[in-house]
Amino acid sequence: KIELDTAGTSGQIHCGNYLFSCRIESLAGPFHRSNLVTIAPRFILKNVLHIPITVLPIYGSLNDAMRKTSQMRQALSEHDRRATFRLQVGESTILYNFTEVAFAKGFEKIHRWVAFSVDAQRQGNKFQSKWHLVPVDKMGSTYFGEYDGFNDTMCGIVEAKVHSSDAARVVSLTHATVPPFRIENRSNNHHIQLVQDIDDGIVFELPPMFSCSYTWDSPLGTKKLRAVVIPHSRGNGCVQNEEEGSFKDFINDISDLDGSI
């Protein structure tokens, strides 16, 4: 239902499984007694990356959305394959329909998300595609670390920017020009291994007198780093499994939390 007499307002229209935005404005001049009702797409997704992406719009709680992307990283079900679509370089698309991923009805707040995966080449079954979650109900930028398919090391940072354009909300995926963090190892003879304090965080190694750009493996997870220092003789400059190092209880909190979902 739309209140046509309430000028200066905007909202959403649900037509079955489809979602639109609606805006009501007062006209001027000879039409000053009339209100203009504009119905437009609610969500638009733009791929400004240099590589295609696979997309699945979903809605559910934060825990449900994270659980879904974790499952999709292991394998895509037949239903997921039918619901996903590919967005080529420079393409845009309107998001009308969001797939429900609620596993249990509870008291958690429901949000809309864009789950996407960069279609990079992977070497073998060991390196699974990483699915990122963009909260489209929240304005601002979210950063994601993208890993190569050979050493599973961070090779780039993707910025997902959510902004308004008239009555629509636009999600733009671009390469981050300024990383949210930069980590330096100023030691002369020790390698440092770092991993986000989450279950499926990826360990990366920083050689002596090196620095690198960094963002969280999971920006919606615990924003803390676990670190271990290893001797120069054991460092090899590439990713190692957590079992090969001894990650202590030492935890550095470099949270950039600016509000929770």
PDB file of C-alpha atoms in Angstrom:
ATOM      1  CA  LYS A   1       0.000   0.000   0.000  1.00  0.00           C
ATOM      2  CA  ILE A   2       1.171   3.533  -0.815  1.00  0.00           C
ATOM      3  CA  GLU A   3      -0.034   6.691   0.942  1.00  0.00           C
ATOM      4  CA  LEU A   4      -0.260   8.978  -2.080  1.00  0.00           C
ATOM      5  CA  ASP A   5      -1.015  12.095  -0.027  1.00  0.00           C
ATOM      6  CA  THR A   6       2.254  11.930   1.951  1.00  0.00           C
ATOM      7  CA  ALA A   7       4.595  14.002  -0.213  1.00  0.00           C
ATOM      8  CA  GLY A   8       8.313  14.006   0.489  1.00  0.00           C
ATOM      9  CA  THR A   9       8.445  10.389   1.640  1.00  0.00           C
ATOM     10  CA  SER A  10       9.990   7.253   0.176  1.00  0.00           C
ATOM     11  CA  GLY A  11       9.717   3.557   0.879  1.00  0.00           C
ATOM     12  CA  GLN A  12       9.643   0.055  -0.526  1.00  0.00           C
ATOM     13  CA  ILE A  13       7.039  -1.876  -2.481  1.00  0.00           C
ATOM     14  CA  HIS A  14       6.817  -5.663  -2.322  1.00  0.00           C
ATOM     15  CA  CYS A  15       5.243  -7.254  -5.397  1.00  0.00           C
ATOM     16  CA  GLY A  16       5.320 -10.929  -4.557  1.00  0.00           C
ATOM     17  CA  ASN A  17       9.014 -11.855  -4.445  1.00  0.00           C
ATOM     18  CA  TYR A  18      10.076  -8.635  -6.169  1.00  0.00           C
ATOM     19  CA  LEU A  19      11.177  -5.417  -4.489  1.00  0.00           C
ATOM     20  CA  PHE A  20      10.917  -1.826  -5.762  1.00  0.00           C
ATOM     21  CA  SER A  21      11.484   1.628  -4.298  1.00  0.00           C
ATOM     22  CA  CYS A  22       8.821   4.324  -4.241  1.00  0.00           C
ATOM     23  CA  ARG A  23       9.161   8.083  -3.822  1.00  0.00           C
ATOM     24  CA  ILE A  24       6.412  10.720  -3.592  1.00  0.00           C
ATOM     25  CA  GLU A  25       7.131  14.365  -4.476  1.00  0.00           C
ATOM     26  CA  SER A  26       5.037  17.508  -4.843  1.00  0.00           C
ATOM     27  CA  LEU A  27       5.023  19.114  -8.263  1.00  0.00           C
ATOM     28  CA  ALA A  28       5.277  22.822  -9.037  1.00  0.00           C
ATOM     29  CA  GLY A  29       3.765  25.230 -11.562  1.00  0.00           C
ATOM     30  CA  PRO A  30       0.473  24.207 -13.166  1.00  0.00           C
ATOM     31  CA  PHE A  31       0.711  20.800 -11.440  1.00  0.00           C
ATOM     32  CA  HIS A  32       1.200  22.187  -7.913  1.00  0.00           C
ATOM     33  CA  ARG A  33      -1.876  20.321  -6.679  1.00  0.00           C
ATOM     34  CA  SER A  34      -0.503  16.983  -7.893  1.00  0.00           C
ATOM     35  CA  ASN A  35       1.979  14.551  -6.362  1.00  0.00           C
ATOM     36  CA  LEU A  36       4.474  12.626  -8.482  1.00  0.00           C
ATOM     37  CA  VAL A  37       4.839   8.942  -7.616  1.00  0.00           C
ATOM     38  CA  THR A  38       8.113   7.432  -8.870  1.00  0.00           C
ATOM     39  CA  ILE A  39       8.601   3.650  -8.801  1.00  0.00           C
ATOM     40  CA  ALA A  40      12.157   2.512  -9.519  1.00  0.00           C
ATOM     41  CA  PRO A  41      14.544  -0.367  -8.779  1.00  0.00           C
ATOM     42  CA  ARG A  42      15.469  -0.562  -5.097  1.00  0.00           C
ATOM     43  CA  PHE A  43      18.924  -2.155  -5.403  1.00  0.00           C
ATOM     44  CA  ILE A  44      21.471  -1.933  -8.238  1.00  0.00           C
ATOM     45  CA  LEU A  45      24.777  -3.843  -8.370  1.00  0.00           C
ATOM     46  CA  LYS A  46      27.756  -2.587 -10.416  1.00  0.00           C
ATOM     47  CA  ASN A  47      30.904  -4.602 -11.168  1.00  0.00           C
ATOM     48  CA  VAL A  48      33.780  -2.139 -11.578  1.00  0.00           C
ATOM     49  CA  LEU A  49      36.412  -4.831 -11.017  1.00  0.00           C
ATOM     50  CA  HIS A  50      38.691  -6.114 -13.771  1.00  0.00           C
ATOM     51  CA  ILE A  51      37.297  -9.648 -13.449  1.00  0.00           C
ATOM     52  CA  PRO A  52      33.800 -11.229 -13.576  1.00  0.00           C
ATOM     53  CA  ILE A  53      31.963 -12.143 -10.380  1.00  0.00           C
ATOM     54  CA  THR A  54      29.280 -14.639  -9.373  1.00  0.00           C
ATOM     55  CA  VAL A  55      26.422 -13.156  -7.335  1.00  0.00           C
ATOM     56  CA  LEU A  56      23.685 -14.465  -5.042  1.00  0.00           C
ATOM     57  CA  PRO A  57      21.353 -11.889  -3.390  1.00  0.00           C
ATOM     58  CA  ILE A  58      20.106 -13.276  -0.053  1.00  0.00           C
ATOM     59  CA  TYR A  59      18.240 -12.142   3.044  1.00  0.00           C
ATOM     60  CA  GLY A  60      18.382 -13.394   6.597  1.00  0.00           C
ATOM     61  CA  SER A  61      20.147 -12.716   9.883  1.00  0.00           C
ATOM     62  CA  LEU A  62      23.900 -12.150  10.125  1.00  0.00           C
ATOM     63  CA  ASN A  63      24.518 -15.666  11.435  1.00  0.00           C
ATOM     64  CA  ASP A  64      22.332 -17.212   8.734  1.00  0.00           C
ATOM     65  CA  ALA A  65      24.105 -15.270   5.973  1.00  0.00           C
ATOM     66  CA  MET A  66      27.581 -16.201   7.264  1.00  0.00           C
ATOM     67  CA  ARG A  67      26.555 -19.838   7.598  1.00  0.00           C
ATOM     68  CA  LYS A  68      25.259 -19.816   4.027  1.00  0.00           C
ATOM     69  CA  THR A  69      28.458 -18.390   2.533  1.00  0.00           C
ATOM     70  CA  SER A  70      30.517 -20.887   4.523  1.00  0.00           C
ATOM     71  CA  GLN A  71      28.485 -23.714   2.984  1.00  0.00           C
ATOM     72  CA  MET A  72      28.805 -22.209  -0.498  1.00  0.00           C
ATOM     73  CA  ARG A  73      32.577 -22.086  -0.154  1.00  0.00           C
ATOM     74  CA  GLN A  74      32.619 -25.852   0.271  1.00  0.00           C
ATOM     75  CA  ALA A  75      30.153 -26.627  -2.524  1.00  0.00           C
ATOM     76  CA  LEU A  76      27.224 -25.067  -4.374  1.00  0.00           C
ATOM     77  CA  SER A  77      23.935 -26.935  -4.225  1.00  0.00           C
ATOM     78  CA  GLU A  78      21.789 -27.291  -7.322  1.00  0.00           C
ATOM     79  CA  HIS A  79      19.376 -24.702  -5.914  1.00  0.00           C
ATOM     80  CA  ASP A  80      22.272 -22.268  -5.364  1.00  0.00           C
ATOM     81  CA  ARG A  81      23.514 -22.778  -8.918  1.00  0.00           C
ATOM     82  CA  ARG A  82      20.091 -21.855 -10.296  1.00  0.00           C
ATOM     83  CA  ALA A  83      19.832 -18.785  -8.037  1.00  0.00           C
ATOM     84  CA  THR A  84      23.320 -17.371  -8.764  1.00  0.00           C
ATOM     85  CA  PHE A  85      24.204 -15.321 -11.825  1.00  0.00           C
ATOM     86  CA  ARG A  86      27.401 -13.996 -13.390  1.00  0.00           C
ATOM     87  CA  LEU A  87      28.179 -10.299 -13.750  1.00  0.00           C
ATOM     88  CA  GLN A  88      30.814  -9.433 -16.322  1.00  0.00           C
ATOM     89  CA  VAL A  89      33.376  -6.627 -16.125  1.00  0.00           C
ATOM     90  CA  GLY A  90      31.711  -3.205 -16.299  1.00  0.00           C
ATOM     91  CA  GLU A  91      28.174  -4.603 -16.144  1.00  0.00           C
ATOM     92  CA  SER A  92      25.343  -3.509 -13.857  1.00  0.00           C
ATOM     93  CA  THR A  93      22.169  -5.306 -12.876  1.00  0.00           C
ATOM     94  CA  ILE A  94      18.983  -4.643 -10.935  1.00  0.00           C
ATOM     95  CA  LEU A  95      18.434  -6.827  -7.869  1.00  0.00           C
ATOM     96  CA  TYR A  96      14.721  -7.581  -7.663  1.00  0.00           C
ATOM     97  CA  ASN A  97      14.698 -10.872  -5.796  1.00  0.00           C
ATOM     98  CA  PHE A  98      16.563 -12.009  -2.659  1.00  0.00           C
ATOM     99  CA  THR A  99      16.772 -15.670  -1.669  1.00  0.00           C
ATOM    100  CA  GLU A 100      15.769 -16.433   1.916  1.00  0.00           C
ATOM    101  CA  VAL A 101      18.500 -18.216   3.897  1.00  0.00           C
ATOM    102  CA  ALA A 102      16.898 -18.243   7.355  1.00  0.00           C
ATOM    103  CA  PHE A 103      17.643 -21.633   8.924  1.00  0.00           C
ATOM    104  CA  ALA A 104      15.532 -21.010  12.023  1.00  0.00           C
ATOM    105  CA  LYS A 105      13.009 -18.339  12.909  1.00  0.00           C
ATOM    106  CA  GLY A 106      14.278 -16.348  15.869  1.00  0.00           C
ATOM    107  CA  PHE A 107      14.714 -12.867  17.252  1.00  0.00           C
ATOM    108  CA  GLU A 108      17.695 -11.855  15.112  1.00  0.00           C
ATOM    109  CA  LYS A 109      17.232  -8.874  12.853  1.00  0.00           C
ATOM    110  CA  ILE A 110      16.798  -9.694   9.169  1.00  0.00           C
ATOM    111  CA  HIS A 111      18.948  -7.923   6.565  1.00  0.00           C
ATOM    112  CA  ARG A 112      19.506  -8.088   2.818  1.00  0.00           C
ATOM    113  CA  TRP A 113      22.937  -9.113   1.578  1.00  0.00           C
ATOM    114  CA  VAL A 114      24.805  -9.443  -1.681  1.00  0.00           C
ATOM    115  CA  ALA A 115      26.979 -12.557  -1.604  1.00  0.00           C
ATOM    116  CA  PHE A 116      29.599 -12.502  -4.352  1.00  0.00           C
ATOM    117  CA  SER A 117      32.640 -14.490  -5.396  1.00  0.00           C
ATOM    118  CA  VAL A 118      35.454 -13.317  -7.672  1.00  0.00           C
ATOM    119  CA  ASP A 119      35.756 -15.682 -10.651  1.00  0.00           C
ATOM    120  CA  ALA A 120      39.523 -16.118 -10.407  1.00  0.00           C
ATOM    121  CA  GLN A 121      41.321 -19.244 -11.549  1.00  0.00           C
ATOM    122  CA  ARG A 122      41.985 -21.760  -8.756  1.00  0.00           C
ATOM    123  CA  GLN A 123      44.720 -24.400  -8.768  1.00  0.00           C
ATOM    124  CA  GLY A 124      43.197 -27.691  -7.668  1.00  0.00           C
ATOM    125  CA  ASN A 125      40.414 -28.394  -5.196  1.00  0.00           C
ATOM    126  CA  LYS A 126      42.414 -27.064  -2.248  1.00  0.00           C
ATOM    127  CA  PHE A 127      41.695 -23.429  -3.069  1.00  0.00           C
ATOM    128  CA  GLN A 128      37.952 -22.870  -2.874  1.00  0.00           C
ATOM    129  CA  SER A 129      36.252 -19.692  -4.050  1.00  0.00           C
ATOM    130  CA  LYS A 130      35.773 -17.236  -1.206  1.00  0.00           C
ATOM    131  CA  TRP A 131      32.271 -15.759  -0.829  1.00  0.00           C
ATOM    132  CA  HIS A 132      31.994 -12.202   0.485  1.00  0.00           C
ATOM    133  CA  LEU A 133      28.966 -10.609   2.148  1.00  0.00           C
ATOM    134  CA  VAL A 134      27.904  -7.011   1.495  1.00  0.00           C
ATOM    135  CA  PRO A 135      25.178  -5.626   3.819  1.00  0.00           C
ATOM    136  CA  VAL A 136      23.098  -3.609   1.344  1.00  0.00           C
ATOM    137  CA  ASP A 137      20.919  -2.153   4.113  1.00  0.00           C
ATOM    138  CA  LYS A 138      23.934  -0.293   5.509  1.00  0.00           C
ATOM    139  CA  MET A 139      25.467   2.732   3.778  1.00  0.00           C
ATOM    140  CA  GLY A 140      29.231   3.045   3.473  1.00  0.00           C
ATOM    141  CA  SER A 141      32.203   0.931   2.402  1.00  0.00           C
ATOM    142  CA  THR A 142      33.174  -2.624   3.324  1.00  0.00           C
ATOM    143  CA  TYR A 143      36.579  -4.092   2.435  1.00  0.00           C
ATOM    144  CA  PHE A 144      37.356  -7.698   1.506  1.00  0.00           C
ATOM    145  CA  GLY A 145      40.678  -9.463   1.029  1.00  0.00           C
ATOM    146  CA  GLU A 146      40.941 -11.507  -2.159  1.00  0.00           C
ATOM    147  CA  TYR A 147      43.378 -14.420  -2.328  1.00  0.00           C
ATOM    148  CA  ASP A 148      45.154 -15.987  -5.283  1.00  0.00           C
ATOM    149  CA  GLY A 149      44.531 -19.586  -6.291  1.00  0.00           C
ATOM    150  CA  PHE A 150      48.122 -20.755  -6.004  1.00  0.00           C
ATOM    151  CA  ASN A 151      49.553 -19.822  -2.586  1.00  0.00           C
ATOM    152  CA  ASP A 152      46.272 -18.633  -1.043  1.00  0.00           C
ATOM    153  CA  THR A 153      47.959 -15.343  -0.145  1.00  0.00           C
ATOM    154  CA  MET A 154      46.230 -11.953  -0.242  1.00  0.00           C
ATOM    155  CA  CYS A 155      46.652 -10.457  -3.691  1.00  0.00           C
ATOM    156  CA  GLY A 156      44.146  -7.605  -3.643  1.00  0.00           C
ATOM    157  CA  ILE A 157      41.532  -5.704  -1.655  1.00  0.00           C
ATOM    158  CA  VAL A 158      37.978  -5.234  -2.935  1.00  0.00           C
ATOM    159  CA  GLU A 159      35.892  -2.269  -1.783  1.00  0.00           C
ATOM    160  CA  ALA A 160      32.114  -2.627  -1.753  1.00  0.00           C
ATOM    161  CA  LYS A 161      30.555   0.824  -1.557  1.00  0.00           C
ATOM    162  CA  VAL A 162      26.839   1.196  -0.809  1.00  0.00           C
ATOM    163  CA  HIS A 163      25.405   4.619  -1.673  1.00  0.00           C
ATOM    164  CA  SER A 164      22.116   6.210  -2.685  1.00  0.00           C
ATOM    165  CA  SER A 165      21.180   7.353  -6.167  1.00  0.00           C
ATOM    166  CA  ASP A 166      17.749   8.985  -6.136  1.00  0.00           C
ATOM    167  CA  ALA A 167      15.402   6.354  -4.710  1.00  0.00           C
ATOM    168  CA  ALA A 168      17.715   3.447  -5.504  1.00  0.00           C
ATOM    169  CA  ARG A 169      20.566   2.031  -3.448  1.00  0.00           C
ATOM    170  CA  VAL A 170      23.671   1.246  -5.512  1.00  0.00           C
ATOM    171  CA  VAL A 171      26.329  -1.328  -4.577  1.00  0.00           C
ATOM    172  CA  SER A 172      29.609  -0.703  -6.439  1.00  0.00           C
ATOM    173  CA  LEU A 173      32.419  -3.272  -6.338  1.00  0.00           C
ATOM    174  CA  THR A 174      35.821  -1.726  -7.060  1.00  0.00           C
ATOM    175  CA  HIS A 175      39.503  -2.239  -6.289  1.00  0.00           C
ATOM    176  CA  ALA A 176      40.455  -0.377  -3.115  1.00  0.00           C
ATOM    177  CA  THR A 177      42.885   2.465  -3.828  1.00  0.00           C
ATOM    178  CA  VAL A 178      43.665   3.061  -0.149  1.00  0.00           C
ATOM    179  CA  PRO A 179      43.831  -0.056   2.075  1.00  0.00           C
ATOM    180  CA  PRO A 180      42.185   0.162   5.501  1.00  0.00           C
ATOM    181  CA  PHE A 181      45.363  -1.137   7.194  1.00  0.00           C
ATOM    182  CA  ARG A 182      49.065  -1.513   6.499  1.00  0.00           C
ATOM    183  CA  ILE A 183      51.176  -3.947   8.522  1.00  0.00           C
ATOM    184  CA  GLU A 184      54.950  -3.548   8.888  1.00  0.00           C
ATOM    185  CA  ASN A 185      57.521  -6.032  10.172  1.00  0.00           C
ATOM    186  CA  ARG A 186      60.459  -3.932  11.367  1.00  0.00           C
ATOM    187  CA  SER A 187      62.373  -6.898  12.731  1.00  0.00           C
ATOM    188  CA  ASN A 188      65.760  -7.612  11.149  1.00  0.00           C
ATOM    189  CA  ASN A 189      65.688 -11.404  11.452  1.00  0.00           C
ATOM    190  CA  HIS A 190      62.239 -12.659  12.447  1.00  0.00           C
ATOM    191  CA  HIS A 191      59.259 -13.607  10.327  1.00  0.00           C
ATOM    192  CA  ILE A 192      55.769 -12.834  11.615  1.00  0.00           C
ATOM    193  CA  GLN A 193      52.729 -14.973  10.884  1.00  0.00           C
ATOM    194  CA  LEU A 194      49.305 -13.358  11.280  1.00  0.00           C
ATOM    195  CA  VAL A 195      45.736 -14.621  11.117  1.00  0.00           C
ATOM    196  CA  GLN A 196      42.349 -13.136  11.945  1.00  0.00           C
ATOM    197  CA  ASP A 197      40.843 -14.646  15.098  1.00  0.00           C
ATOM    198  CA  ILE A 198      38.131 -16.625  13.277  1.00  0.00           C
ATOM    199  CA  ASP A 199      37.664 -20.336  12.557  1.00  0.00           C
ATOM    200  CA  ASP A 200      38.510 -20.222   8.843  1.00  0.00           C
ATOM    201  CA  GLY A 201      41.045 -17.382   8.856  1.00  0.00           C
ATOM    202  CA  ILE A 202      43.955 -17.681   6.407  1.00  0.00           C
ATOM    203  CA  VAL A 203      47.485 -17.459   7.817  1.00  0.00           C
ATOM    204  CA  PHE A 204      49.903 -15.147   6.019  1.00  0.00           C
ATOM    205  CA  GLU A 205      53.583 -14.508   6.660  1.00  0.00           C
ATOM    206  CA  LEU A 206      55.474 -11.214   6.656  1.00  0.00           C
ATOM    207  CA  PRO A 207      59.289 -11.428   6.183  1.00  0.00           C
ATOM    208  CA  PRO A 208      61.713  -9.105   8.036  1.00  0.00           C
ATOM    209  CA  MET A 209      61.678  -5.458   6.931  1.00  0.00           C
ATOM    210  CA  PHE A 210      58.588  -5.961   4.756  1.00  0.00           C
ATOM    211  CA  SER A 211      55.160  -4.342   4.833  1.00  0.00           C
ATOM    212  CA  CYS A 212      51.833  -5.143   3.188  1.00  0.00           C
ATOM    213  CA  SER A 213      48.319  -3.836   2.791  1.00  0.00           C
ATOM    214  CA  TYR A 214      45.734  -5.667   4.860  1.00  0.00           C
ATOM    215  CA  THR A 215      42.043  -5.999   5.466  1.00  0.00           C
ATOM    216  CA  TRP A 216      40.002  -8.553   7.370  1.00  0.00           C
ATOM    217  CA  ASP A 217      39.376 -12.050   6.022  1.00  0.00           C
ATOM    218  CA  SER A 218      35.852 -11.641   7.373  1.00  0.00           C
ATOM    219  CA  PRO A 219      34.822  -8.012   8.044  1.00  0.00           C
ATOM    220  CA  LEU A 220      31.712  -9.331   9.833  1.00  0.00           C
ATOM    221  CA  GLY A 221      33.719 -11.619  12.139  1.00  0.00           C
ATOM    222  CA  THR A 222      35.882 -10.926  15.190  1.00  0.00           C
ATOM    223  CA  LYS A 223      38.179  -8.037  14.282  1.00  0.00           C
ATOM    224  CA  LYS A 224      41.303  -9.224  16.083  1.00  0.00           C
ATOM    225  CA  LEU A 225      44.632 -10.550  14.852  1.00  0.00           C
ATOM    226  CA  ARG A 226      46.536 -13.505  16.245  1.00  0.00           C
ATOM    227  CA  ALA A 227      50.300 -13.313  15.750  1.00  0.00           C
ATOM    228  CA  VAL A 228      53.359 -15.505  16.215  1.00  0.00           C
ATOM    229  CA  VAL A 229      57.050 -14.698  15.710  1.00  0.00           C
ATOM    230  CA  ILE A 230      59.199 -17.406  14.097  1.00  0.00           C
ATOM    231  CA  PRO A 231      63.000 -17.538  13.604  1.00  0.00           C
ATOM    232  CA  HIS A 232      64.497 -16.431  10.316  1.00  0.00           C
ATOM    233  CA  SER A 233      65.615 -19.987   9.541  1.00  0.00           C
ATOM    234  CA  ARG A 234      62.008 -21.263   9.575  1.00  0.00           C
ATOM    235  CA  GLY A 235      60.483 -18.530   7.482  1.00  0.00           C
ATOM    236  CA  ASN A 236      59.889 -19.185   3.814  1.00  0.00           C
ATOM    237  CA  GLY A 237      57.879 -16.133   2.791  1.00  0.00           C
ATOM    238  CA  CYS A 238      54.707 -18.032   1.972  1.00  0.00           C
ATOM    239  CA  VAL A 239      51.618 -19.201   3.771  1.00  0.00           C
ATOM    240  CA  GLN A 240      51.961 -21.909   6.383  1.00  0.00           C
ATOM    241  CA  ASN A 241      49.347 -23.851   8.283  1.00  0.00           C
ATOM    242  CA  GLU A 242      48.554 -22.708  11.782  1.00  0.00           C
ATOM    243  CA  GLU A 243      49.707 -26.075  13.171  1.00  0.00           C
ATOM    244  CA  GLU A 244      53.274 -25.351  12.027  1.00  0.00           C
ATOM    245  CA  GLY A 245      53.483 -22.269  14.235  1.00  0.00           C
ATOM    246  CA  SER A 246      52.503 -21.778  17.852  1.00  0.00           C
ATOM    247  CA  PHE A 247      49.944 -18.990  18.011  1.00  0.00           C
ATOM    248  CA  LYS A 248      49.988 -17.654  21.544  1.00  0.00           C
ATOM    249  CA  ASP A 249      47.164 -16.069  23.491  1.00  0.00           C
ATOM    250  CA  PHE A 250      48.671 -12.719  22.526  1.00  0.00           C
ATOM    251  CA  ILE A 251      45.945 -10.908  20.572  1.00  0.00           C
ATOM    252  CA  ASN A 252      46.184  -7.443  19.060  1.00  0.00           C
ATOM    253  CA  ASP A 253      42.887  -5.651  18.673  1.00  0.00           C
ATOM    254  CA  ILE A 254      42.983  -3.297  15.672  1.00  0.00           C
ATOM    255  CA  SER A 255      39.240  -3.115  15.277  1.00  0.00           C
ATOM    256  CA  ASP A 256      37.825  -0.575  12.841  1.00  0.00           C
ATOM    257  CA  LEU A 257      34.297  -1.199  14.035  1.00  0.00           C
ATOM    258  CA  ASP A 258      32.093   1.742  13.157  1.00  0.00           C
ATOM    259  CA  GLY A 259      28.733   0.283  14.082  1.00  0.00           C
ATOM    260  CA  SER A 260      27.291  -3.181  14.221  1.00  0.00           C
ATOM    261  CA  ILE A 261      24.743  -4.836  11.983  1.00  0.00           C
TER     262      ILE A 261
END
